[in-house]
Short mmCIF file of C-alpha atoms in Angstrom, two decimals:
data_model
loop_
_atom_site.label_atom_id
_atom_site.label_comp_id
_atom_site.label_asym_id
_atom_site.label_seq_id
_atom_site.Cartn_x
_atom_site.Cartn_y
_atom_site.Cartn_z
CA UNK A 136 -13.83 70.99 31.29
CA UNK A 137 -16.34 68.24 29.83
CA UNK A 138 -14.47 68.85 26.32
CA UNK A 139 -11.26 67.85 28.14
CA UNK A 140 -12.73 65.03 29.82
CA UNK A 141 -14.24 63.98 26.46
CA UNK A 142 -11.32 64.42 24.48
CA UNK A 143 -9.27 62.19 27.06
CA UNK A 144 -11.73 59.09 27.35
CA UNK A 145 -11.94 59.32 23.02
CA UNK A 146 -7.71 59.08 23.32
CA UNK A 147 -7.94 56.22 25.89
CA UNK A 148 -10.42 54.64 24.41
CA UNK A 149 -9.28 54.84 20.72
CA UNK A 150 -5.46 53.71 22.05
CA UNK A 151 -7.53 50.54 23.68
CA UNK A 152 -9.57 49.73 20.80
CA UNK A 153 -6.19 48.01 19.06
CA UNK A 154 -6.43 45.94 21.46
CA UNK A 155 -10.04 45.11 21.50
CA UNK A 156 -11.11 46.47 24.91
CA UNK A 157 -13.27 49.61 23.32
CA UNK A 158 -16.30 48.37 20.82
CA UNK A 159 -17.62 51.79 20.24
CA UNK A 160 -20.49 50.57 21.00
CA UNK A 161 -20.43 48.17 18.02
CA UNK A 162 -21.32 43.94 17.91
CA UNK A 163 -18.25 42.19 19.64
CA UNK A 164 -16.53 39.45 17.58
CA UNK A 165 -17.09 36.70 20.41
CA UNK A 166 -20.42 35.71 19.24
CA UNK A 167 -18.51 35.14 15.91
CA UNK A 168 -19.69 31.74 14.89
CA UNK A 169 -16.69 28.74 14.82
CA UNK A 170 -15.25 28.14 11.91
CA UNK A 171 -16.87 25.18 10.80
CA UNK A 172 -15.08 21.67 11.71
CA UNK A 173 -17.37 19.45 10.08
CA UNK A 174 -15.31 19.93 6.77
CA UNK A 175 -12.43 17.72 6.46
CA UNK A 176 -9.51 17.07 3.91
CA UNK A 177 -10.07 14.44 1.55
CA UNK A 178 -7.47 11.41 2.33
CA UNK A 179 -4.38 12.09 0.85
CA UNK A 180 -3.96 9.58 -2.27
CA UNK A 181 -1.83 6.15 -1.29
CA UNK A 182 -3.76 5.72 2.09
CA UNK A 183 -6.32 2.77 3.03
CA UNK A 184 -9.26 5.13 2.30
CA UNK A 185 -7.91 6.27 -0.90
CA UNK A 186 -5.60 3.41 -2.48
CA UNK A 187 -2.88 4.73 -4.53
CA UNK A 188 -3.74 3.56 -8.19
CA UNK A 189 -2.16 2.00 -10.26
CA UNK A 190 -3.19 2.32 -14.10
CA UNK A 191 -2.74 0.21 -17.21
CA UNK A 192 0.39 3.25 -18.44
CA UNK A 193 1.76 2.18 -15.21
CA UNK A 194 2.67 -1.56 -16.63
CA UNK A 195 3.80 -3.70 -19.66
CA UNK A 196 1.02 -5.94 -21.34
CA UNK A 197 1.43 -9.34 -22.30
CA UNK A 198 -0.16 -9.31 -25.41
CA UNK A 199 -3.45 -8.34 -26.34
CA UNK A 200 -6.01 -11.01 -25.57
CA UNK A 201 -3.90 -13.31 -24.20
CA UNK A 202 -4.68 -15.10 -20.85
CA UNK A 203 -2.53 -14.80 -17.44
CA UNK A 204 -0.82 -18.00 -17.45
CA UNK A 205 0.26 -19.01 -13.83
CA UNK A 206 1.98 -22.57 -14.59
CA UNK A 207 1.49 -23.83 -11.68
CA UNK A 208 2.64 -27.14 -10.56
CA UNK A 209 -0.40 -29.22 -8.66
CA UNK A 210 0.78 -29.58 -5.87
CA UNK A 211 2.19 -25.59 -5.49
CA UNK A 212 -1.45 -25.01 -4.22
CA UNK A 213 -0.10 -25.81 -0.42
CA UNK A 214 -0.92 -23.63 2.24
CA UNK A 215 0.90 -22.82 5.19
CA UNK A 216 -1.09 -25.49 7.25
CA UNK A 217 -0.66 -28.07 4.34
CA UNK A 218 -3.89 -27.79 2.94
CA UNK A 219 -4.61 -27.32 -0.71
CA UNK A 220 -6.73 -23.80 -1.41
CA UNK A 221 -10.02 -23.56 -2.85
CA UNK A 222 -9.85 -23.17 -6.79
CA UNK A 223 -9.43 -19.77 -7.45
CA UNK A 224 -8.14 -18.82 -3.69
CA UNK A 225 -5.39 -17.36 -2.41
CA UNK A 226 -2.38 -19.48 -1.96
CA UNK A 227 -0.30 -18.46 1.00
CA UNK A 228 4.11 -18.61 0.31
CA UNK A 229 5.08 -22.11 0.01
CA UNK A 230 8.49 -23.75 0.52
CA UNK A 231 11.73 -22.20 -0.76
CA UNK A 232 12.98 -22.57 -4.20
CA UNK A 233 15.78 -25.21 -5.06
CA UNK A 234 18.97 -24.15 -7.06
CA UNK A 235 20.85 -21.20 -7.00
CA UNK A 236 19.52 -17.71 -6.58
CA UNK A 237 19.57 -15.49 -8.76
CA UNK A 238 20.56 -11.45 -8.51
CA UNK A 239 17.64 -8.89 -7.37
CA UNK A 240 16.47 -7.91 -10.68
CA UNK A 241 16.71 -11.07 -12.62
CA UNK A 242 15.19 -13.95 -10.70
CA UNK A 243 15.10 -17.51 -12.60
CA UNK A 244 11.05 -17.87 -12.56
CA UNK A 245 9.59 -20.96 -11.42
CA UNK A 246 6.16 -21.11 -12.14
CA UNK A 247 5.16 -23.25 -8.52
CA UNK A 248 6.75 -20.59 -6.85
CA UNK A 249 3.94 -17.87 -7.74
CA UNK A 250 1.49 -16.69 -5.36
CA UNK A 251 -1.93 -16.26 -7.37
CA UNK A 252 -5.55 -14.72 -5.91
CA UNK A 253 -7.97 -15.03 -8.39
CA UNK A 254 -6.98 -12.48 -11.60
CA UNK A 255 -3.49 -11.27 -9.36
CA UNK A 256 -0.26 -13.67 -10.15
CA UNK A 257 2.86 -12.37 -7.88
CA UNK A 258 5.59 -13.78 -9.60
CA UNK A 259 8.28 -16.06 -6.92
CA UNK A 260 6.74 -14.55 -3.59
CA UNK A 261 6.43 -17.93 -2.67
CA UNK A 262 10.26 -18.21 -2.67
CA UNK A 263 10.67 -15.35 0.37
CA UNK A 264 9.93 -17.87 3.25
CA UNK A 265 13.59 -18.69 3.87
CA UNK A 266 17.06 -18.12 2.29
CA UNK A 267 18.90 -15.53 1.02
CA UNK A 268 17.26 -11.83 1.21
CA UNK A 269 20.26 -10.21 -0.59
CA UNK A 270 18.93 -12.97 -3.75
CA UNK A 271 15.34 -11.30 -3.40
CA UNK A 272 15.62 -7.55 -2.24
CA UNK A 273 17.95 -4.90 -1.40
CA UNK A 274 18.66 -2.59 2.08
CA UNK A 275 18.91 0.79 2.92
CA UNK A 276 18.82 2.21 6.05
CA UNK A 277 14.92 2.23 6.73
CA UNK A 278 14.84 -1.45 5.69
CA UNK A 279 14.52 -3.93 3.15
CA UNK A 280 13.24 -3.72 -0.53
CA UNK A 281 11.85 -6.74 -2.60
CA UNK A 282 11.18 -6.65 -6.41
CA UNK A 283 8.37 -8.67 -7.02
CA UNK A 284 6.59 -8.42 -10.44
CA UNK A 285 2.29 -8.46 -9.97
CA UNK A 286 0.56 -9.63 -12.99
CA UNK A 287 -2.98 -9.32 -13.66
CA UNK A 288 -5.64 -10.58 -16.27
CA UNK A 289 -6.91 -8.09 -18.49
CA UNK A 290 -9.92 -5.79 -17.69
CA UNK A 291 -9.39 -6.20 -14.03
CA UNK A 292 -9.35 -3.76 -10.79
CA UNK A 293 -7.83 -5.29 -7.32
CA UNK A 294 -7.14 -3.26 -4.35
CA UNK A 295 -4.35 -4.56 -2.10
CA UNK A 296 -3.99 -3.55 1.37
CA UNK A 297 -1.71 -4.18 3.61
CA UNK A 298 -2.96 -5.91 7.09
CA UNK A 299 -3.52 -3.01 10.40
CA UNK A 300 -1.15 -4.84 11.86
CA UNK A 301 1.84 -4.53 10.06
CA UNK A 302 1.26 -0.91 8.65
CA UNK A 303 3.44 0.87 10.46
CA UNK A 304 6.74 -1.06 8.68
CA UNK A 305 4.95 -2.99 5.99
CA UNK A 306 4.23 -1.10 2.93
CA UNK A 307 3.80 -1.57 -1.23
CA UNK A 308 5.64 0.27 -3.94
CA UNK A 309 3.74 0.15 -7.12
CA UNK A 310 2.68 3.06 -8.78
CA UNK A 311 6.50 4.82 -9.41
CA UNK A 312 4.61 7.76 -10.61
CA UNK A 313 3.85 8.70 -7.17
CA UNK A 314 7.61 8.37 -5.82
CA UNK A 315 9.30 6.23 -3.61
CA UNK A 316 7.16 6.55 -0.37
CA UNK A 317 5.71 2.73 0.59
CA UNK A 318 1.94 3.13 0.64
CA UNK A 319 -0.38 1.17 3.03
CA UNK A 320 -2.74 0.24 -0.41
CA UNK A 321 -2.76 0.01 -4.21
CA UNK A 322 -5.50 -0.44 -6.78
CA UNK A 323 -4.70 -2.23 -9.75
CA UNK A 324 -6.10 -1.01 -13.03
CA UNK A 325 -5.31 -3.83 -15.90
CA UNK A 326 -5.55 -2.66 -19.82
CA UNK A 327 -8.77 -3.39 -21.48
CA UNK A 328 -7.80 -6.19 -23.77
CA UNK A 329 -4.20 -7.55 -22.64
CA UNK A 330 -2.84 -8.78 -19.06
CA UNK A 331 -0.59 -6.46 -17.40
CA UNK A 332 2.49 -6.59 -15.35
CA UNK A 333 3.69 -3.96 -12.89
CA UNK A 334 7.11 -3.56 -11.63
CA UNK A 335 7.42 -2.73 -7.99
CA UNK A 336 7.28 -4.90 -4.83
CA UNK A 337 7.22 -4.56 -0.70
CA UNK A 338 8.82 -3.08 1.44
CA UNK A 339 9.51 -4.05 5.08
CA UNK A 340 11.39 -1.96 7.47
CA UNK A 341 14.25 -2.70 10.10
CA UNK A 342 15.69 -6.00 9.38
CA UNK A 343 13.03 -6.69 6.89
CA UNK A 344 11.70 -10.21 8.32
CA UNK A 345 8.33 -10.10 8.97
CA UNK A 346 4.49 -12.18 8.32
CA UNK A 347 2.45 -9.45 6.31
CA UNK A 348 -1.21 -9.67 6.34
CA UNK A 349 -2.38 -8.93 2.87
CA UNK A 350 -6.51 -7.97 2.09
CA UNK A 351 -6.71 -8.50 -1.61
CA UNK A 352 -10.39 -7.18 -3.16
CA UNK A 353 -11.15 -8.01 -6.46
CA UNK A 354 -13.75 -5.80 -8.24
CA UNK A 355 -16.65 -5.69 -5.55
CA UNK A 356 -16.41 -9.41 -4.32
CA UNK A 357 -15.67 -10.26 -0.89
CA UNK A 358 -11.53 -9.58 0.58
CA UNK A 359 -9.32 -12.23 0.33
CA UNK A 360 -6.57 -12.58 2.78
CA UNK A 361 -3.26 -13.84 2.37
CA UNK A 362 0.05 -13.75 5.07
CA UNK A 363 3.43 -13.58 2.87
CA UNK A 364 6.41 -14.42 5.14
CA UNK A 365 9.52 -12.21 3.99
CA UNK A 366 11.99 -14.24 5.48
CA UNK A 367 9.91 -15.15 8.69
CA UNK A 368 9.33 -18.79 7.96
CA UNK A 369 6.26 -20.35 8.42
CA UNK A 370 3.59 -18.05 8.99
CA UNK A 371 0.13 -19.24 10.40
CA UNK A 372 -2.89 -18.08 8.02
#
């Protein structure tokens, strides 16, 4: 009789253990430590933690030891209040270009339309206050596209980000090595002994109008800020 009873608690309890209610008088697993959560993912690559970069392959030079010549007219140095920059600051978009526009692609380059800070020349951003997008960028469905050219003295490393604010349909597409996909920041990597120029621009969703905040760092100084109006007009500072 106690064999039977026995046998029948052993066939109850071993059909129970698959579910965990028989231990067999072994440790139970719920004093298991946690896994542990203190060990996170690095930040994927393109983000504000980790910029995407941008490396001297990634661009054309301009000849080797040969300066970054802005041409700038005097008086290009306006800001958007009217005031003239520091030497060697950031010079926010100034007034629209005269004459006719040119295709997306091939703009006619007018030196007092650049946008310099410090070593980093953006080649006719200054022209996007006003006028014709279609002349400047192109549209898909998520937005608007615009080709600008960034140009940077040799032996240099400058981390662009865009502004918190406009993250979330503001974005920069250097770097083609890493696709298509807008990222929030970019570091610049000039060559060695020659400015560089990388293709590759903005890109602003919906109808593509917008003031963008823009944090440029330069090597370990202090950020820079600058607010490019795509088609927004005049954008306060």
């Amino acid at each position: 009789m106690s064999g039977r009873v026995l046998l029948t608690t052993g066939a109850v309890c071993g059909a129970l253990a698959l579910l965990g209610a028989c231990s067999f008088g072994t440790a139970s697993d719920d004093s298991a430590p946690p896994p542990d959560q203190s060990v996170s993912q690095p930040p994927p690559v393109g983000s504000v933690e980790h910029p995407r970069p941008v490396e001297c392959v990634d661009g054309r030079t301009a000849g080797i030891g040969s300066p970054l010549a802005t041409g700038t007219a005097p008086d290009a140095g306006k800001s958007s209040a009217g005031a003239a920059p520091t030497s060697g600051g950031p010079r926010s978009p100034g007034s629209p270009s005269s004459g006719t526009p040119s295709a997306p692609g091939t703009p006619a380059h007018r030196p007092a339309d650049d946008v310099r800070v410090g070593p980093l020349l953006w080649q006719g951003l200054g022209t996007l206050e006003s006028g014709d997008q279609h002349a400047h960028g192109t549209q898909n469905s998520g937005g608007w596209h615009y080709r600008l050219s960034a140009r940077l003295e040799a032996d240099t490393v400058v981390t662009v980000t865009i502004g918190a604010e406009q993250r979330a349909r503001a974005g920069l597409e250097y770097g083609g090595g890493y696709g298509n996909t807008p990222a929030p920041a970019v570091t610049f990597h000039s060559c060695t002994a020659a400015a560089t120029s990388f293709s590759g621009g903005f890109f602003v969703a919906g109808d593509g109008r917008a003031c963008v905040p823009v944090d440029v760092k330069v090597g370990d100084a202090p950020v820079q800020h600058v607010v490019i109006s795509f088609f927004n007009g005049r954008c306060r500072a």
